[in-house]
Coordinates of C-alpha atoms in Angstrom, one line a residue:
Chain A
X1 CA 72.1 105.6 113.0
X2 CA 71.0 107.7 110.1
X3 CA 71.5 105.2 107.3
X4 CA 70.2 101.7 106.7
X5 CA 73.7 100.8 105.5
X6 CA 75.1 101.5 108.9
X7 CA 72.6 99.0 110.4
X8 CA 73.8 96.5 107.8
X9 CA 77.4 97.1 109.0
X10 CA 76.2 96.6 112.6
X11 CA 74.2 93.5 112.0
X12 CA 77.0 91.9 109.9
X13 CA 79.2 92.2 112.9
X14 CA 76.8 89.8 114.7
X15 CA 77.4 87.3 111.9
X16 CA 81.2 87.7 112.2
X17 CA 81.1 87.1 115.9
X18 CA 78.9 84.1 115.3
X19 CA 81.8 82.6 113.4
X20 CA 80.3 82.8 109.9
X21 CA 82.4 81.8 106.9
X22 CA 80.0 83.2 104.3
X23 CA 77.8 86.3 104.9
X24 CA 75.1 87.1 102.3
X25 CA 73.5 90.5 102.1
X26 CA 70.6 91.2 99.8
X27 CA 69.1 94.6 99.4
X28 CA 66.0 94.9 97.1
X29 CA 64.0 98.0 96.2
X30 CA 60.7 97.6 94.5
X31 CA 58.8 100.7 93.4
X32 CA 55.9 98.5 92.3
X33 CA 55.4 97.1 95.8
X34 CA 56.7 100.3 97.5
X35 CA 59.1 98.1 99.5
X36 CA 62.7 98.0 100.5
X37 CA 63.9 94.7 101.9
X38 CA 67.2 93.8 103.6
X39 CA 68.3 90.2 104.1
X40 CA 71.4 89.2 106.0
X41 CA 72.1 85.5 106.0
X42 CA 75.1 83.7 107.6
X43 CA 76.4 80.3 108.2
X44 CA 77.5 81.0 111.7
X45 CA 76.7 79.1 114.9
X46 CA 73.1 80.2 115.0
X47 CA 71.0 80.8 118.1
X48 CA 68.9 78.5 120.3
X49 CA 65.2 79.1 119.9
X50 CA 64.7 80.8 123.3
X51 CA 67.6 83.2 122.7
X52 CA 66.4 84.0 119.2
X53 CA 63.0 85.0 120.6
X54 CA 64.6 87.6 122.9
X55 CA 67.1 89.3 120.6
X56 CA 64.7 92.1 119.7
X57 CA 64.8 93.2 123.3
X58 CA 67.5 95.8 124.2
X59 CA 68.2 93.7 127.4
X60 CA 69.3 90.7 125.4
X61 CA 72.9 90.7 124.3
X62 CA 75.9 88.4 124.0
X63 CA 78.4 91.2 124.6
X64 CA 80.3 90.9 127.8
X65 CA 81.2 94.6 128.2
X66 CA 77.6 95.8 128.8
X67 CA 74.2 94.4 129.6
X68 CA 72.4 96.0 126.7
X69 CA 72.5 95.4 123.0
X70 CA 70.7 97.9 120.8
X71 CA 71.6 96.7 117.2
X72 CA 68.6 94.6 116.4
X73 CA 66.0 96.5 118.5
X74 CA 66.9 99.8 116.7
X75 CA 66.7 98.1 113.4
X76 CA 63.4 96.6 114.1
X77 CA 62.0 100.0 115.2
X78 CA 63.3 101.5 112.0
X79 CA 61.4 98.9 110.0
X80 CA 58.2 99.1 112.0
X81 CA 58.1 102.9 111.8
X82 CA 57.7 102.6 108.1
X83 CA 54.9 100.0 108.3
X84 CA 57.4 97.2 107.8
X85 CA 58.6 94.3 110.0
X86 CA 61.6 92.3 111.0
X87 CA 61.9 88.6 111.2
X88 CA 64.7 86.3 112.3
X89 CA 65.2 82.7 111.6
X90 CA 68.0 80.8 113.2
X91 CA 69.1 77.3 113.8
X92 CA 72.0 76.3 116.1
X93 CA 74.9 75.0 114.0
X94 CA 73.4 76.2 110.7
X95 CA 73.3 79.9 110.8
X96 CA 71.0 82.9 111.1
X97 CA 68.8 84.8 108.6
X98 CA 67.6 88.2 109.4
X99 CA 65.0 89.8 107.1
X100 CA 63.5 93.3 107.3
X101 CA 61.0 95.1 105.2
X102 CA 60.5 98.8 104.9
X103 CA 57.9 101.0 103.3
X104 CA 60.0 102.5 100.5
X105 CA 58.3 105.8 100.2
X106 CA 57.4 106.2 103.8
X107 CA 58.5 109.6 105.2
X108 CA 60.1 107.9 108.2
X109 CA 62.3 105.6 106.2
X110 CA 65.9 106.5 106.6
X111 CA 68.0 106.5 103.5
X112 CA 70.2 103.6 102.5
X113 CA 73.3 105.7 102.6
X114 CA 76.7 104.4 101.5
X115 CA 76.0 100.7 100.7
X116 CA 79.1 100.3 98.5
X117 CA 81.4 101.7 101.2
X118 CA 79.8 99.5 103.8
X119 CA 80.1 96.3 101.8
X120 CA 83.6 97.2 100.9
X121 CA 84.7 97.8 104.5
X122 CA 83.2 94.5 105.6
X123 CA 85.1 92.6 102.8
X124 CA 88.3 94.5 103.3
X125 CA 88.5 94.2 107.1
X126 CA 87.5 90.5 107.1
X127 CA 89.6 89.1 104.2
X128 CA 89.3 85.6 105.5
X129 CA 85.5 85.6 105.2
X130 CA 83.4 85.4 102.1
X131 CA 80.7 87.9 101.3
X132 CA 78.0 87.8 98.6
X133 CA 76.2 91.1 98.0
X134 CA 73.1 91.2 95.9
X135 CA 71.5 94.6 95.1
X136 CA 68.2 94.7 93.2
X137 CA 66.4 97.8 92.0
X138 CA 63.1 96.8 90.4
X139 CA 64.3 94.5 87.5
X140 CA 67.9 95.5 87.7
X141 CA 70.4 93.5 89.6
X142 CA 74.1 93.7 90.7
X143 CA 75.9 90.8 92.3
X144 CA 79.3 90.9 93.9
X145 CA 80.8 87.7 95.4
X146 CA 84.3 87.6 97.0
X147 CA 84.5 83.9 96.2
X148 CA 84.8 84.8 92.5
X149 CA 87.5 87.4 93.3
X150 CA 89.4 84.9 95.4
X151 CA 89.4 82.4 92.6
X152 CA 90.7 84.9 90.1
X153 CA 93.4 86.1 92.4
X154 CA 94.7 82.8 93.7
X155 CA 95.4 81.9 97.3
X156 CA 98.6 83.9 97.8
X157 CA 97.0 87.3 97.5
X158 CA 94.8 88.5 100.3
X159 CA 91.6 90.4 99.5
X160 CA 92.8 93.4 101.5
X161 CA 96.0 94.0 99.6
X162 CA 96.0 97.6 98.5
X163 CA 95.4 97.3 94.8
X164 CA 92.7 94.6 95.2
X165 CA 91.0 96.8 97.7
X166 CA 91.0 99.8 95.4
X167 CA 89.6 97.6 92.6
X168 CA 86.8 96.2 94.9
X169 CA 85.8 99.6 96.1
X170 CA 85.5 100.9 92.5
X171 CA 83.6 97.8 91.3
X172 CA 81.1 98.1 94.1
X173 CA 80.5 101.8 93.5
X174 CA 80.1 101.3 89.8
X175 CA 77.9 98.3 90.1
X176 CA 75.5 99.9 92.6
X177 CA 75.4 103.3 90.8
X178 CA 74.7 101.5 87.5
X179 CA 71.4 100.2 88.8
X180 CA 68.4 102.0 87.6
X181 CA 68.5 105.4 89.4
X182 CA 71.1 104.1 91.9
X183 CA 70.3 103.0 95.4
Chain B
X1 CA 83.2 98.9 83.8
X2 CA 85.4 96.8 86.1
X3 CA 85.7 93.2 85.3
X4 CA 87.2 90.1 86.9
X5 CA 89.8 90.1 84.1
X6 CA 91.4 93.2 85.7
X7 CA 92.4 91.0 88.6
X8 CA 95.0 89.0 86.6
X9 CA 97.2 92.1 86.2
X10 CA 96.7 93.1 89.8
X11 CA 97.7 89.6 90.8
X12 CA 101.0 89.8 88.9
X13 CA 101.9 93.2 90.4
X14 CA 100.9 92.2 93.9
X15 CA 102.9 89.0 93.8
X16 CA 106.0 91.0 93.1
X17 CA 105.3 93.4 96.0
X18 CA 104.5 90.6 98.4
X19 CA 107.8 88.9 97.5
X20 CA 109.7 92.0 98.5
X21 CA 108.0 92.6 101.7
X22 CA 107.2 89.3 103.2
X23 CA 110.1 89.5 105.6
X24 CA 108.4 92.3 107.5
X25 CA 105.9 91.7 110.2
X26 CA 102.8 93.7 109.8
X27 CA 101.0 96.5 111.7
X28 CA 97.3 96.0 112.6
X29 CA 94.8 98.8 112.8
X30 CA 91.7 97.6 114.6
X31 CA 88.5 99.6 114.7
X32 CA 85.7 99.1 117.2
X33 CA 82.6 98.4 115.0
X34 CA 79.9 97.4 117.4
X35 CA 76.6 99.4 117.5
X36 CA 78.2 102.0 119.8
X37 CA 81.2 102.5 117.5
X38 CA 79.2 102.7 114.3
X39 CA 76.7 105.1 115.8
X40 CA 79.6 107.3 116.9
X41 CA 81.0 107.5 113.4
X42 CA 83.4 104.5 113.1
X43 CA 82.7 103.9 109.4
X44 CA 84.2 107.1 107.9
X45 CA 87.2 106.6 110.3
X46 CA 87.7 103.1 109.0
X47 CA 87.3 104.2 105.4
X48 CA 90.0 106.8 105.9
X49 CA 92.5 104.2 107.2
X50 CA 91.7 101.9 104.3
X51 CA 92.1 104.6 101.7
X52 CA 95.4 105.7 103.3
X53 CA 96.7 102.2 103.3
X54 CA 95.7 101.7 99.6
X55 CA 97.0 105.1 98.5
X56 CA 100.4 104.5 100.2
X57 CA 100.4 100.9 98.9
X58 CA 101.3 99.6 102.4
X59 CA 101.4 95.8 101.9
X60 CA 102.2 95.2 105.6
X61 CA 99.4 97.1 107.2
X62 CA 96.0 95.5 107.7
X63 CA 92.9 97.3 108.8
X64 CA 90.4 95.2 110.7
X65 CA 87.3 95.5 112.8
X66 CA 86.3 94.2 116.2
X67 CA 83.2 94.3 118.4
X68 CA 82.7 96.5 121.4
X69 CA 86.0 97.4 123.1
X70 CA 84.1 98.3 126.3
X71 CA 84.5 102.1 126.5
X72 CA 81.6 103.2 124.5
X73 CA 81.8 106.8 125.7
X74 CA 85.2 107.1 123.9
X75 CA 84.1 105.7 120.6
X76 CA 85.1 105.7 117.8
X77 CA 88.0 103.7 119.2
X78 CA 91.0 102.6 117.2
X79 CA 93.8 100.2 118.4
X80 CA 97.2 100.0 116.8
X81 CA 99.3 96.9 117.1
X82 CA 102.7 97.5 115.7
X83 CA 105.5 94.9 115.9
X84 CA 107.7 95.4 118.9
X85 CA 105.5 98.1 120.4
X86 CA 102.8 98.2 123.0
X87 CA 99.3 98.5 121.9
X88 CA 98.2 102.1 121.4
X89 CA 94.5 103.0 121.8
X90 CA 93.2 106.2 120.2
X91 CA 89.8 107.6 121.3
X92 CA 87.1 109.8 119.7
X93 CA 88.5 109.3 116.3
X94 CA 87.6 111.3 113.2
X95 CA 88.7 110.9 109.6
X96 CA 91.0 113.9 110.1
X97 CA 92.6 112.4 113.2
X98 CA 92.9 109.1 111.3
X99 CA 95.0 110.8 108.6
X100 CA 97.4 112.2 111.2
X101 CA 97.7 108.8 113.0
X102 CA 98.5 107.3 109.6
X103 CA 101.3 109.6 108.7
X104 CA 102.8 110.2 112.2
X105 CA 102.3 106.8 113.9
X106 CA 101.9 104.1 111.2
X107 CA 104.4 105.5 108.7
X108 CA 106.8 107.4 110.9
X109 CA 106.5 105.6 114.2
X110 CA 105.5 108.6 116.3
X111 CA 102.5 108.0 118.6
X112 CA 100.1 110.9 118.5
X113 CA 99.9 111.4 122.3
X114 CA 97.0 113.9 122.3
X115 CA 94.6 111.5 120.7
X116 CA 95.4 108.5 122.9
X117 CA 93.3 107.1 125.7
X118 CA 96.0 108.2 128.2
X119 CA 95.2 111.9 127.4
X120 CA 91.6 111.6 128.5
X121 CA 91.5 108.9 131.1
X122 CA 93.1 109.7 134.5

Protein backbone atom coordinates (compact mmCIF):
# COMPACT_ATOMS: atom_id res chain seq x y z
CA UNK A 1 0.00 0.00 0.00
CA UNK A 2 1.54 3.21 -1.16
CA UNK A 3 -0.41 5.63 1.02
CA UNK A 4 -0.87 5.88 4.76
CA UNK A 5 -4.51 6.74 4.13
CA UNK A 6 -4.99 3.31 2.55
CA UNK A 7 -3.71 1.77 5.77
CA UNK A 8 -6.25 3.87 7.69
CA UNK A 9 -8.99 2.51 5.45
CA UNK A 10 -7.74 -1.01 6.09
CA UNK A 11 -7.43 -0.62 9.86
CA UNK A 12 -10.84 1.01 10.18
CA UNK A 13 -12.28 -2.12 8.60
CA UNK A 14 -11.04 -4.01 11.69
CA UNK A 15 -13.01 -1.60 13.88
CA UNK A 16 -16.12 -2.10 11.76
CA UNK A 17 -15.83 -5.87 12.02
CA UNK A 18 -15.37 -5.47 15.79
CA UNK A 19 -18.85 -3.95 15.92
CA UNK A 20 -17.83 -0.37 16.68
CA UNK A 21 -20.51 2.32 16.80
CA UNK A 22 -18.04 5.20 16.85
CA UNK A 23 -14.68 5.24 15.12
CA UNK A 24 -12.31 8.10 15.83
CA UNK A 25 -9.40 8.84 13.54
CA UNK A 26 -6.78 11.39 14.46
CA UNK A 27 -3.93 12.36 12.18
CA UNK A 28 -1.40 14.88 13.43
CA UNK A 29 1.63 16.30 11.70
CA UNK A 30 4.20 18.24 13.68
CA UNK A 31 7.12 19.83 11.88
CA UNK A 32 8.61 20.86 15.22
CA UNK A 33 8.80 17.25 16.45
CA UNK A 34 9.35 15.89 12.95
CA UNK A 35 6.55 13.45 13.57
CA UNK A 36 3.37 12.20 11.98
CA UNK A 37 0.99 10.30 14.22
CA UNK A 38 -2.10 8.27 13.41
CA UNK A 39 -4.59 7.19 16.03
CA UNK A 40 -7.59 4.96 15.40
CA UNK A 41 -9.90 4.42 18.34
CA UNK A 42 -13.11 2.41 18.38
CA UNK A 43 -15.74 1.29 20.84
CA UNK A 44 -15.94 -2.19 19.37
CA UNK A 45 -15.69 -5.50 21.17
CA UNK A 46 -11.96 -5.19 21.89
CA UNK A 47 -9.44 -7.99 22.10
CA UNK A 48 -8.36 -10.29 24.87
CA UNK A 49 -4.86 -9.57 26.12
CA UNK A 50 -3.24 -12.65 24.58
CA UNK A 51 -4.77 -12.02 21.14
CA UNK A 52 -3.82 -8.34 21.26
CA UNK A 53 -0.20 -9.36 21.81
CA UNK A 54 -0.18 -11.43 18.63
CA UNK A 55 -1.89 -9.12 16.14
CA UNK A 56 1.35 -7.67 14.78
CA UNK A 57 2.22 -11.14 13.52
CA UNK A 58 1.09 -11.97 9.97
CA UNK A 59 -0.05 -15.37 11.21
CA UNK A 60 -2.61 -13.86 13.50
CA UNK A 61 -5.98 -13.05 11.97
CA UNK A 62 -9.69 -13.27 12.62
CA UNK A 63 -10.56 -13.74 9.01
CA UNK A 64 -12.03 -17.10 8.11
CA UNK A 65 -11.08 -17.12 4.44
CA UNK A 66 -7.28 -17.26 4.91
CA UNK A 67 -4.82 -18.00 7.68
CA UNK A 68 -2.83 -14.79 7.34
CA UNK A 69 -3.62 -11.16 8.08
CA UNK A 70 -1.23 -8.51 6.86
CA UNK A 71 -2.97 -5.25 7.75
CA UNK A 72 -1.38 -4.50 11.11
CA UNK A 73 2.03 -6.10 10.39
CA UNK A 74 2.48 -4.02 7.23
CA UNK A 75 1.45 -0.85 9.04
CA UNK A 76 3.86 -1.55 11.87
CA UNK A 77 6.68 -2.11 9.42
CA UNK A 78 5.86 1.19 7.69
CA UNK A 79 6.16 2.99 11.03
CA UNK A 80 9.34 1.24 12.17
CA UNK A 81 11.03 1.91 8.83
CA UNK A 82 10.84 5.62 9.63
CA UNK A 83 12.14 5.30 13.18
CA UNK A 84 8.61 5.23 14.56
CA UNK A 85 6.51 2.66 16.36
CA UNK A 86 3.10 1.10 16.67
CA UNK A 87 1.19 0.45 19.84
CA UNK A 88 -2.15 -1.15 20.51
CA UNK A 89 -4.31 -0.87 23.58
CA UNK A 90 -7.40 -2.95 23.81
CA UNK A 91 -9.90 -4.01 26.37
CA UNK A 92 -12.59 -6.64 25.80
CA UNK A 93 -16.00 -5.00 25.75
CA UNK A 94 -14.54 -1.47 25.68
CA UNK A 95 -12.76 -1.10 22.37
CA UNK A 96 -9.37 -0.80 20.75
CA UNK A 97 -6.94 2.03 20.27
CA UNK A 98 -4.19 1.78 17.71
CA UNK A 99 -1.47 4.41 17.65
CA UNK A 100 1.38 4.79 15.20
CA UNK A 101 4.16 7.32 14.99
CA UNK A 102 6.22 8.04 11.88
CA UNK A 103 9.30 10.14 11.22
CA UNK A 104 7.71 12.96 9.22
CA UNK A 105 10.70 13.81 7.03
CA UNK A 106 12.16 10.29 6.88
CA UNK A 107 12.84 9.22 3.26
CA UNK A 108 11.03 5.93 3.79
CA UNK A 109 7.84 7.54 5.02
CA UNK A 110 5.10 6.89 2.48
CA UNK A 111 2.81 9.84 1.75
CA UNK A 112 -0.54 10.33 3.46
CA UNK A 113 -2.37 10.25 0.13
CA UNK A 114 -6.07 10.91 -0.16
CA UNK A 115 -7.18 11.23 3.46
CA UNK A 116 -10.34 13.17 2.57
CA UNK A 117 -11.44 10.49 0.10
CA UNK A 118 -10.66 7.73 2.58
CA UNK A 119 -12.62 9.33 5.41
CA UNK A 120 -15.49 10.05 3.05
CA UNK A 121 -15.71 6.46 1.79
CA UNK A 122 -15.72 5.12 5.33
CA UNK A 123 -18.56 7.46 6.32
CA UNK A 124 -20.52 6.94 3.13
CA UNK A 125 -20.36 3.16 3.09
CA UNK A 126 -21.14 2.80 6.80
CA UNK A 127 -23.94 5.33 7.24
CA UNK A 128 -25.15 3.58 10.40
CA UNK A 129 -21.83 4.22 12.18
CA UNK A 130 -20.39 7.43 13.51
CA UNK A 131 -16.97 8.75 12.64
CA UNK A 132 -14.96 11.56 14.10
CA UNK A 133 -11.98 12.74 12.10
CA UNK A 134 -9.44 15.12 13.56
CA UNK A 135 -6.58 16.37 11.40
CA UNK A 136 -3.89 18.56 12.87
CA UNK A 137 -1.02 20.24 11.07
CA UNK A 138 1.17 22.01 13.61
CA UNK A 139 -1.21 24.45 15.37
CA UNK A 140 -3.96 24.15 12.77
CA UNK A 141 -6.86 21.79 13.25
CA UNK A 142 -9.82 20.44 11.30
CA UNK A 143 -12.55 18.35 12.89
CA UNK A 144 -15.37 16.50 11.18
CA UNK A 145 -17.93 14.56 13.19
CA UNK A 146 -20.81 12.64 11.61
CA UNK A 147 -22.83 13.00 14.83
CA UNK A 148 -23.14 16.73 14.14
CA UNK A 149 -24.29 16.05 10.59
CA UNK A 150 -26.82 13.49 11.75
CA UNK A 151 -28.20 15.99 14.21
CA UNK A 152 -28.53 18.70 11.55
CA UNK A 153 -30.17 16.32 9.05
CA UNK A 154 -32.60 14.55 11.32
CA UNK A 155 -33.16 10.80 11.54
CA UNK A 156 -35.06 10.31 8.25
CA UNK A 157 -32.15 11.21 6.00
CA UNK A 158 -29.30 8.74 5.72
CA UNK A 159 -25.73 10.04 5.56
CA UNK A 160 -25.23 8.31 2.22
CA UNK A 161 -28.06 10.01 0.35
CA UNK A 162 -26.53 11.55 -2.77
CA UNK A 163 -26.67 15.24 -1.92
CA UNK A 164 -25.43 14.72 1.63
CA UNK A 165 -22.60 12.58 0.29
CA UNK A 166 -21.51 15.28 -2.16
CA UNK A 167 -21.59 17.86 0.63
CA UNK A 168 -19.53 15.65 2.93
CA UNK A 169 -16.90 14.98 0.29
CA UNK A 170 -16.54 18.71 -0.41
CA UNK A 171 -16.38 19.63 3.28
CA UNK A 172 -13.69 17.06 3.99
CA UNK A 173 -11.63 18.14 1.01
CA UNK A 174 -11.92 21.83 1.86
CA UNK A 175 -11.23 21.29 5.52
CA UNK A 176 -8.09 19.24 5.02
CA UNK A 177 -6.76 21.44 2.22
CA UNK A 178 -7.32 24.55 4.32
CA UNK A 179 -4.84 23.36 6.93
CA UNK A 180 -1.47 25.00 6.77
CA UNK A 181 0.14 23.60 3.63
CA UNK A 182 -2.40 20.78 3.41
CA UNK A 183 -1.74 17.20 4.49
CA UNK B 1 -16.49 27.21 3.04
CA UNK B 2 -19.10 24.52 3.68
CA UNK B 3 -21.10 24.87 6.84
CA UNK B 4 -23.55 22.72 8.77
CA UNK B 5 -26.20 25.29 7.82
CA UNK B 6 -26.09 23.99 4.22
CA UNK B 7 -27.60 20.78 5.52
CA UNK B 8 -31.01 22.28 6.20
CA UNK B 9 -31.61 22.97 2.49
CA UNK B 10 -30.26 19.53 1.58
CA UNK B 11 -32.59 18.03 4.17
CA UNK B 12 -35.66 19.66 2.62
CA UNK B 13 -34.79 18.59 -0.92
CA UNK B 14 -33.88 15.05 0.11
CA UNK B 15 -37.10 14.58 2.10
CA UNK B 16 -39.09 15.28 -1.08
CA UNK B 17 -37.01 12.79 -3.08
CA UNK B 18 -37.25 10.11 -0.42
CA UNK B 19 -41.02 10.57 -0.37
CA UNK B 20 -41.24 9.82 -4.08
CA UNK B 21 -38.97 6.83 -4.07
CA UNK B 22 -39.63 5.02 -0.83
CA UNK B 23 -41.84 2.45 -2.53
CA UNK B 24 -38.85 1.00 -4.40
CA UNK B 25 -36.50 -1.57 -2.97
CA UNK B 26 -32.89 -0.66 -3.29
CA UNK B 27 -29.85 -2.07 -5.02
CA UNK B 28 -26.69 -2.67 -3.01
CA UNK B 29 -23.18 -2.36 -4.39
CA UNK B 30 -20.77 -4.11 -2.03
CA UNK B 31 -17.02 -3.71 -2.38
CA UNK B 32 -14.42 -5.97 -0.75
CA UNK B 33 -12.33 -3.69 1.42
CA UNK B 34 -10.00 -5.97 3.36
CA UNK B 35 -6.22 -5.60 3.07
CA UNK B 36 -6.21 -7.61 -0.16
CA UNK B 37 -8.92 -5.52 -1.82
CA UNK B 38 -7.46 -2.18 -0.78
CA UNK B 39 -3.97 -3.15 -1.91
CA UNK B 40 -5.40 -4.22 -5.27
CA UNK B 41 -7.04 -0.83 -5.80
CA UNK B 42 -10.52 -1.06 -4.27
CA UNK B 43 -10.59 2.54 -3.05
CA UNK B 44 -10.73 4.27 -6.48
CA UNK B 45 -13.29 1.70 -7.61
CA UNK B 46 -15.49 2.47 -4.63
CA UNK B 47 -15.04 6.20 -5.13
CA UNK B 48 -16.20 5.84 -8.74
CA UNK B 49 -19.38 4.02 -7.68
CA UNK B 50 -20.12 6.61 -5.00
CA UNK B 51 -19.56 9.50 -7.43
CA UNK B 52 -21.79 7.87 -10.03
CA UNK B 53 -24.57 7.33 -7.48
CA UNK B 54 -24.30 10.96 -6.37
CA UNK B 55 -24.12 12.38 -9.90
CA UNK B 56 -27.12 10.35 -11.02
CA UNK B 57 -28.95 11.17 -7.78
CA UNK B 58 -29.89 7.53 -7.22
CA UNK B 59 -31.69 7.51 -3.87
CA UNK B 60 -32.31 3.76 -3.98
CA UNK B 61 -28.73 2.58 -4.57
CA UNK B 62 -26.37 2.13 -1.63
CA UNK B 63 -22.62 1.55 -1.84
CA UNK B 64 -21.18 -0.38 1.06
CA UNK B 65 -18.05 -2.25 2.01
CA UNK B 66 -17.30 -5.67 3.35
CA UNK B 67 -14.23 -7.57 4.48
CA UNK B 68 -12.39 -10.28 2.61
CA UNK B 69 -14.71 -12.05 0.17
CA UNK B 70 -12.24 -14.92 -0.06
CA UNK B 71 -10.91 -14.77 -3.61
CA UNK B 72 -8.03 -12.35 -3.11
CA UNK B 73 -6.51 -13.12 -6.52
CA UNK B 74 -9.57 -11.58 -8.18
CA UNK B 75 -9.62 -8.36 -6.15
CA UNK B 76 -10.92 -5.70 -6.37
CA UNK B 77 -14.20 -7.61 -6.08
CA UNK B 78 -17.62 -6.02 -6.31
CA UNK B 79 -20.95 -7.70 -5.57
CA UNK B 80 -24.25 -6.34 -6.83
CA UNK B 81 -27.46 -7.22 -5.03
CA UNK B 82 -30.46 -6.02 -7.02
CA UNK B 83 -34.03 -6.78 -5.98
CA UNK B 84 -35.41 -9.86 -7.72
CA UNK B 85 -32.02 -10.78 -9.21
CA UNK B 86 -29.32 -13.21 -8.23
CA UNK B 87 -26.13 -11.73 -6.81
CA UNK B 88 -23.61 -10.75 -9.48
CA UNK B 89 -19.89 -10.75 -8.65
CA UNK B 90 -17.51 -8.62 -10.70
CA UNK B 91 -13.77 -9.28 -10.55
CA UNK B 92 -10.56 -7.29 -11.06
CA UNK B 93 -12.48 -4.06 -11.09
CA UNK B 94 -11.17 -0.66 -12.13
CA UNK B 95 -12.84 2.77 -12.03
CA UNK B 96 -13.45 2.48 -15.79
CA UNK B 97 -15.16 -0.89 -15.39
CA UNK B 98 -17.14 0.55 -12.49
CA UNK B 99 -18.52 3.29 -14.73
CA UNK B 100 -19.69 0.68 -17.25
CA UNK B 101 -21.26 -1.55 -14.56
CA UNK B 102 -23.04 1.53 -13.28
CA UNK B 103 -24.60 2.50 -16.60
CA UNK B 104 -25.22 -0.98 -18.04
CA UNK B 105 -26.12 -3.00 -14.96
CA UNK B 106 -27.31 -0.68 -12.18
CA UNK B 107 -29.18 1.78 -14.37
CA UNK B 108 -30.21 -0.37 -17.35
CA UNK B 109 -30.33 -3.83 -15.79
CA UNK B 110 -27.88 -5.47 -18.22
CA UNK B 111 -25.19 -7.54 -16.46
CA UNK B 112 -21.73 -6.90 -17.94
CA UNK B 113 -20.86 -10.56 -18.57
CA UNK B 114 -17.23 -10.07 -19.50
CA UNK B 115 -16.36 -8.59 -16.07
CA UNK B 116 -18.12 -11.22 -13.98
CA UNK B 117 -16.51 -14.01 -12.00
CA UNK B 118 -18.10 -16.50 -14.41
CA UNK B 119 -15.91 -15.18 -17.22
CA UNK B 120 -12.64 -16.03 -15.42
CA UNK B 121 -13.46 -19.00 -13.20
CA UNK B 122 -14.15 -22.33 -14.83
